Coordinates of C-alpha atoms and ligand atoms in Angstrom, one line a residue:
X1 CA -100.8 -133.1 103.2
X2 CA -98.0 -135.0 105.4
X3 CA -97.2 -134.0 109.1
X4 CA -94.0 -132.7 107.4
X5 CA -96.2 -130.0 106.3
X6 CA -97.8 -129.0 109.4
X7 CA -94.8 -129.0 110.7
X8 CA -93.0 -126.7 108.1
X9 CA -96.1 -124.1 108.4
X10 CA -96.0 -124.2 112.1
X11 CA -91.9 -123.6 111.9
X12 CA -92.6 -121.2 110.3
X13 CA -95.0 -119.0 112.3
X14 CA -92.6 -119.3 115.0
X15 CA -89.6 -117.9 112.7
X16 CA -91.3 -115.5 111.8
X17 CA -93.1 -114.4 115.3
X18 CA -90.9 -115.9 117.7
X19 CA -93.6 -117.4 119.8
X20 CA -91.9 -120.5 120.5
X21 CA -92.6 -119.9 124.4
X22 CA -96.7 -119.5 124.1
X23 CA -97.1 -122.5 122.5
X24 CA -95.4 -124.6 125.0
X25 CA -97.3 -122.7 127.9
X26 CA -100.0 -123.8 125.7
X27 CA -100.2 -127.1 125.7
X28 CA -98.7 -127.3 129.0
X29 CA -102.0 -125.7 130.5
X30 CA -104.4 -128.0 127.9
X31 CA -102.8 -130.8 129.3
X32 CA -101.9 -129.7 132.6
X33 CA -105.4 -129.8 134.2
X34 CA -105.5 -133.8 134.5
X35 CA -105.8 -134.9 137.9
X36 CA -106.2 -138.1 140.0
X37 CA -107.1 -138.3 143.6
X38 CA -109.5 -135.8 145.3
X39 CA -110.1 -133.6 141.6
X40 CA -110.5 -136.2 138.8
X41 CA -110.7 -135.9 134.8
X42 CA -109.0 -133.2 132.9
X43 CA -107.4 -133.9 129.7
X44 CA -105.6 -132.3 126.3
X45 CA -108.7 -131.5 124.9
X46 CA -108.6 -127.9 123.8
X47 CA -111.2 -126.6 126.0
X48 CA -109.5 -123.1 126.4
X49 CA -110.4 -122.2 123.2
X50 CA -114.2 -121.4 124.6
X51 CA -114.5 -118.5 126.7
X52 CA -118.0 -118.2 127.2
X53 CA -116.9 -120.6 130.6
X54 CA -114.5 -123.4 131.1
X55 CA -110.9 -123.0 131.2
X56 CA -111.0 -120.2 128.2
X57 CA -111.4 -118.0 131.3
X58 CA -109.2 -119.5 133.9
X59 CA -106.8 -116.7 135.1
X60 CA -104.6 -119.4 134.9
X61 CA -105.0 -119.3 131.2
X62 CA -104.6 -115.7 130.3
X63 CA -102.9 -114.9 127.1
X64 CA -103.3 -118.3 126.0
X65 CA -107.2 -118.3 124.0
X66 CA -106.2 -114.8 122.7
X67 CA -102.3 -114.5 121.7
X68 CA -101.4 -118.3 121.2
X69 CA -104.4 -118.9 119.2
X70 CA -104.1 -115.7 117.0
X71 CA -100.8 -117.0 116.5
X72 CA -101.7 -120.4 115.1
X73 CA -104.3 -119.5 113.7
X74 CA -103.7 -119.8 110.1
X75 CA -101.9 -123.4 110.7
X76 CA -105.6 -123.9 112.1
X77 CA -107.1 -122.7 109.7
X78 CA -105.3 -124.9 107.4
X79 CA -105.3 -128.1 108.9
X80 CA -108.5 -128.1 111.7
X81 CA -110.9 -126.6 109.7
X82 CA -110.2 -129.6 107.0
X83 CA -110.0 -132.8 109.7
X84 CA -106.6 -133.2 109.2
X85 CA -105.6 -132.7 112.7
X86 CA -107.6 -132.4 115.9
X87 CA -107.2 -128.6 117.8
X88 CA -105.6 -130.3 121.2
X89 CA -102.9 -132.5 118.8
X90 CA -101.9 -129.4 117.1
X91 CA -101.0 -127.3 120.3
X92 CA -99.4 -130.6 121.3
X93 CA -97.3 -130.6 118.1
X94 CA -96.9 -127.2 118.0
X95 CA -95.2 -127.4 121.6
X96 CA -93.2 -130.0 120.4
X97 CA -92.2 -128.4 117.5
X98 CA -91.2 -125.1 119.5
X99 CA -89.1 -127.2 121.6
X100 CA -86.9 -128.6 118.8
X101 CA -87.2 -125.4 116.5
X102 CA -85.7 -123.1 119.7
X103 CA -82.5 -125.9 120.7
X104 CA -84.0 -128.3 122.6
X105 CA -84.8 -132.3 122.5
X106 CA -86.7 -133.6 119.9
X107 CA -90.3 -134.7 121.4
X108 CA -92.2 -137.5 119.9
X109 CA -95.8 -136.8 119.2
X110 CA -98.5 -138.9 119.3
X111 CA -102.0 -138.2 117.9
X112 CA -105.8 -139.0 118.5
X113 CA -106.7 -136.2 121.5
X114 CA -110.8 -135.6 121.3
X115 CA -111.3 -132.1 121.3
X116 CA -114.1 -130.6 123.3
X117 CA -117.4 -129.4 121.5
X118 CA -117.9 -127.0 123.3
X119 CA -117.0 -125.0 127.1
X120 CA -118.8 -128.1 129.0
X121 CA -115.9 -130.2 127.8
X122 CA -114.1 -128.0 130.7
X123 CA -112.9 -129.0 134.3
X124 CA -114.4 -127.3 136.8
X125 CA -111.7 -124.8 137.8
X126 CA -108.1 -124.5 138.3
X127 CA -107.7 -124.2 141.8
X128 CA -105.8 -127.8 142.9
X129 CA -104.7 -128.6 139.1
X130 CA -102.4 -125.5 137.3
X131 CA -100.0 -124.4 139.8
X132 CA -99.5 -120.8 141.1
X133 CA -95.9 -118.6 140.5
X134 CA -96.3 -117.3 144.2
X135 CA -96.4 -120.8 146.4
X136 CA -93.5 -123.4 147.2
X137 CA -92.5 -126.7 147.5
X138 CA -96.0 -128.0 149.5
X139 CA -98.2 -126.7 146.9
X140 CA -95.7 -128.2 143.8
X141 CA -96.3 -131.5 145.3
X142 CA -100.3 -131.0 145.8
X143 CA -100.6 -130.2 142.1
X144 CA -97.6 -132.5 140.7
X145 CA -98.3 -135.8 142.6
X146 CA -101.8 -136.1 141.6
X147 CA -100.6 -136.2 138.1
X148 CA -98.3 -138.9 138.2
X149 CA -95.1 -137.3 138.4
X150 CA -92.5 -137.5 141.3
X151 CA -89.9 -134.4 142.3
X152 CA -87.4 -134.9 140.1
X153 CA -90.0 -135.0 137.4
X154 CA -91.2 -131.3 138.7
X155 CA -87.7 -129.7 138.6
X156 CA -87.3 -131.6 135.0
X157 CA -90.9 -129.9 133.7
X158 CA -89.3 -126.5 135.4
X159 CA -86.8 -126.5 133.0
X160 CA -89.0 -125.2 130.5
X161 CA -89.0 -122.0 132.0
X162 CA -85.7 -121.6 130.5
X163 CA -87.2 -119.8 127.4
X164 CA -90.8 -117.6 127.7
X165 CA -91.1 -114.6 129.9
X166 CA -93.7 -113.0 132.4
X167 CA -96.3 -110.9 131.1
X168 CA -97.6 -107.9 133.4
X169 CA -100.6 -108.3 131.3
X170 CA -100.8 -111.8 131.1
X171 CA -100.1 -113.6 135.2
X172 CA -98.8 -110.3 136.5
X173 CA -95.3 -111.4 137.0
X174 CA -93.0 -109.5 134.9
X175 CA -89.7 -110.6 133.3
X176 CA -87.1 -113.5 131.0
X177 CA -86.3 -116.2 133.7
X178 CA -82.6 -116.4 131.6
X179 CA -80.9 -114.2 129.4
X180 CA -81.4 -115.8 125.9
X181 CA -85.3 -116.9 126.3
X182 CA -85.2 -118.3 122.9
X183 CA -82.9 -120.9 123.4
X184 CA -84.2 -123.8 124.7
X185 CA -81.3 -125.1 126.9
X186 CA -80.2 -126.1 130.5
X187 CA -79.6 -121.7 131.4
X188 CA -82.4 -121.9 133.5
X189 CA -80.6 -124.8 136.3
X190 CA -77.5 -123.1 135.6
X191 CA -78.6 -119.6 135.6
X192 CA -80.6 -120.4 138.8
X193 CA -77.5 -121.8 140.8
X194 CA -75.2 -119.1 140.1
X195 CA -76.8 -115.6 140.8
X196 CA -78.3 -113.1 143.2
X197 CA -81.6 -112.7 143.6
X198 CA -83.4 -109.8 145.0
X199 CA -87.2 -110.2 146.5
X200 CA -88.8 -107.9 144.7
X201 CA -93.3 -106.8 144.1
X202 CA -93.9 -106.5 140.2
X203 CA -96.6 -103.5 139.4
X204 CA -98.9 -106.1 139.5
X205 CA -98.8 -106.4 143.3
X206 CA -96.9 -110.0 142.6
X207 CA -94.1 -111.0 144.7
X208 CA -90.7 -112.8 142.2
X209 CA -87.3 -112.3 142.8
X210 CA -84.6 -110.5 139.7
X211 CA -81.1 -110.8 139.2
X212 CA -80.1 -106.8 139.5
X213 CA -77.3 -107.4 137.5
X214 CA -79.4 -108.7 134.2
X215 CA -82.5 -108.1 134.9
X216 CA -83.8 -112.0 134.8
X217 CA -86.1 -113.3 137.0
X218 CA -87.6 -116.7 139.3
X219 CA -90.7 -116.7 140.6
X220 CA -91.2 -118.2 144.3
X221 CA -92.1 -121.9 142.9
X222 CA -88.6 -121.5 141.0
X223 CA -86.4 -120.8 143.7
X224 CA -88.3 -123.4 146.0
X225 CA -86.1 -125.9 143.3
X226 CA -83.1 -124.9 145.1
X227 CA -84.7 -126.6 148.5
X228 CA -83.5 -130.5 149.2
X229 CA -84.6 -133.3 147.7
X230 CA -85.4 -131.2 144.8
X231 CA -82.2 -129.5 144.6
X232 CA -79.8 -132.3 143.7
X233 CA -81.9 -132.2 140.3
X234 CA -80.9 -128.9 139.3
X235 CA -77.4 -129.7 140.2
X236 CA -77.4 -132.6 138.0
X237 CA -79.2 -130.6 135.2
X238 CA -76.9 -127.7 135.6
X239 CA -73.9 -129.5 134.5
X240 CA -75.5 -131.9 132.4
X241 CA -77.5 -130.3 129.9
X242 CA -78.7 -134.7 128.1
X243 CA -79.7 -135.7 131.5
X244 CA -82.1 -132.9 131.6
X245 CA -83.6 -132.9 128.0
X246 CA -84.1 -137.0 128.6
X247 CA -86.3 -136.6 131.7
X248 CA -87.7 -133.7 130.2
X249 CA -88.9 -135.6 127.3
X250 CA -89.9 -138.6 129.7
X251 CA -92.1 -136.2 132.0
X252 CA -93.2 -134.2 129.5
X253 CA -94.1 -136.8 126.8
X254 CA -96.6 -138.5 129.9
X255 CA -98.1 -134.7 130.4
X256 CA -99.0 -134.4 127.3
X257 CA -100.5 -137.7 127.1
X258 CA -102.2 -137.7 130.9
X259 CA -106.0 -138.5 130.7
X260 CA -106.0 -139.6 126.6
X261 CA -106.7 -143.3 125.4
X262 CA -106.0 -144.9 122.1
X263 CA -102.9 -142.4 121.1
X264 CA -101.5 -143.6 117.7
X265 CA -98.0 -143.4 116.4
X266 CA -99.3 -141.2 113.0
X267 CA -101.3 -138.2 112.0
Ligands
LIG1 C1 -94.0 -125.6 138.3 C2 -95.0 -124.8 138.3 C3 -95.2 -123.7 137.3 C4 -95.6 -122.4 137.6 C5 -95.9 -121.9 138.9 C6 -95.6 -121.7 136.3 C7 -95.9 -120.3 136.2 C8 -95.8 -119.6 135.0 C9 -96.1 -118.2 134.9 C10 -96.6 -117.3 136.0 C11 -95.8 -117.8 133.6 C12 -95.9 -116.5 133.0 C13 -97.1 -116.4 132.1 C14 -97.2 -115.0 131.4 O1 -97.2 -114.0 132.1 O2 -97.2 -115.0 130.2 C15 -95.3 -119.0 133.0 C16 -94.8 -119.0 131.7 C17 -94.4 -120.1 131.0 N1 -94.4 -121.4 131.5 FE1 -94.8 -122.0 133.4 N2 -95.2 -122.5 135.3 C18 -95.0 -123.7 135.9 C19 -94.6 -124.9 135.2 C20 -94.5 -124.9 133.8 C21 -94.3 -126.2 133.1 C22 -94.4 -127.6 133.7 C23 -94.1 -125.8 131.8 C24 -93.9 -126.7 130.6 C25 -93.3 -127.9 130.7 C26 -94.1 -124.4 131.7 C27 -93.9 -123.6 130.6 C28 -93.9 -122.2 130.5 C29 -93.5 -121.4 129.4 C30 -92.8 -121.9 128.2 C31 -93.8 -120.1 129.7 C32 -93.5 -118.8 128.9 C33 -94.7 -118.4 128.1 C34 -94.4 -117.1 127.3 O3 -93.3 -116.7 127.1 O4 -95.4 -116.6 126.7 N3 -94.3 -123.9 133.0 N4 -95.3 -120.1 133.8

């Protein structure tokens, strides 16, 4: 069995599904939990798939142990159970895959992520290290710095809010943040610079702002993008759909490698 394979049966769960989005929120918030400076450690490691403890139960994280992983399951199933891929490389690849299935750049994967045994294999919390939808530019910077990546790199990562949607059920938040959120594509800078918005408190008692008009949404920590220095990037990515899948890939390429030693080209 080739990576060709994995690839083709992870394709197509996504066809079939369309849960492109979840599976780049998931490796986003495997990854995402890597810190330097006053929280240390963290690291792709597929901890979220315990919920006895550990970041399985981080309300950070809700939606992900139950809907992404039902959703890969059988490409789990098919290729963990038999030692052909660790957990925390699959959700990297199927990210990666999502992203090129759905429009966007294609991401190099590399492989070798050590996946936890078990819920101790967790960081301690996610207060300082995934970011909240409600908070602006002060608290992007706490959580972004620490990992290594500079503003521009923050409004780049952004950009893959341009497919997925808020679940009520899942942060509270409720809504597409552009109107084709399948489409993996530079709507989100663009969309972003050229409508209204309207404060607005979801049922959830969670404060976002919607476009009347279509119904599409920004949460506080989007709009905070529009504020200088960080604005000139979603200018720039606005009209030039390359220069933000190339700094994309950069950022995101590093996230998903944050915290991992000897990463190797093949499966
Ligand atoms: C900048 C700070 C960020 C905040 C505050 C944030 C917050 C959120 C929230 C609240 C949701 C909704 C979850 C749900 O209800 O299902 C979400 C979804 C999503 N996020 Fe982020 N996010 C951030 C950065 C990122 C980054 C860096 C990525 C990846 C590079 C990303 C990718 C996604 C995707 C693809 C979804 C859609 C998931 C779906 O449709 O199921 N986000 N984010």
């Amino acid at each position: 069995m080739s990576l060709d394979d994995i690839k083709a049966d992870i394709k197509a769960v996504i066809d079939e599904k369309s849960c492109g989005p979840i599976f780049i929120r998931l490796s986003w918030h495997d990854a995402g939990v890597y810190s330097t400076g006053k929280l240390t450690g963290g690291c792709p490691n597929a901890a979220m798939r315990f919920t006895d403890a550990g970041e399985g139960t981080f309300g950070a994280n809700a939606g992900l142990p139950t809907v992404a992983l039902s959703l890969l399951r059988p490409v789990t199933d098919k290729y963990v159970t038999s030692g052909i891929i660790s957990h925390a490389d699959l959700w990297t690849l199927a990210a990666n895959v999502a992203i090129e299935v759905m429009g966007g750049p294609i991401v190099p994967t590399r492989f070798g992520r050590v996946d936890a045994r078990d819920s101790s294999g967790s960081v301690e919390g996610q207060v300082g290290r995934l970011p909240d939808g409600d908070k602006g530019v002060d608290h992007l910077r706490d959580i972004f710095h620490p990992k290594g990546f500079d503003d521009g790199d923050i409004v780049a990562l952004s950009g893959a809010h341009t497919v997925g949607k808020c679940h009520p059920d899942r942060s509270g938040f409720d809504g597409p943040w552009t109107e084709m959120p399948l489409k993996f594509d530079n709507a989100y800078f663009s969309e972003m610079l050229s409508k209204e918005y309207v404060p607005e408190t979801t049922s959830g008692g969670c404060p976002q702002n919607r476009c009347p008009r279509t119904g599409t949404v920004m949460l506080i920590s989007d709009l905070a993008l529009l504020e200088p220095p960080f604005r000139r990037y979603v200018e720039l990515y606005a009209r030039d759909q390359d220069a933000f899948f190339a700094d994309f890939v950069k950022a995101w390429v590093k996230l998903q490698e944050n915290g991992c030693t000897g990463l190797r080209d093949t499966l």
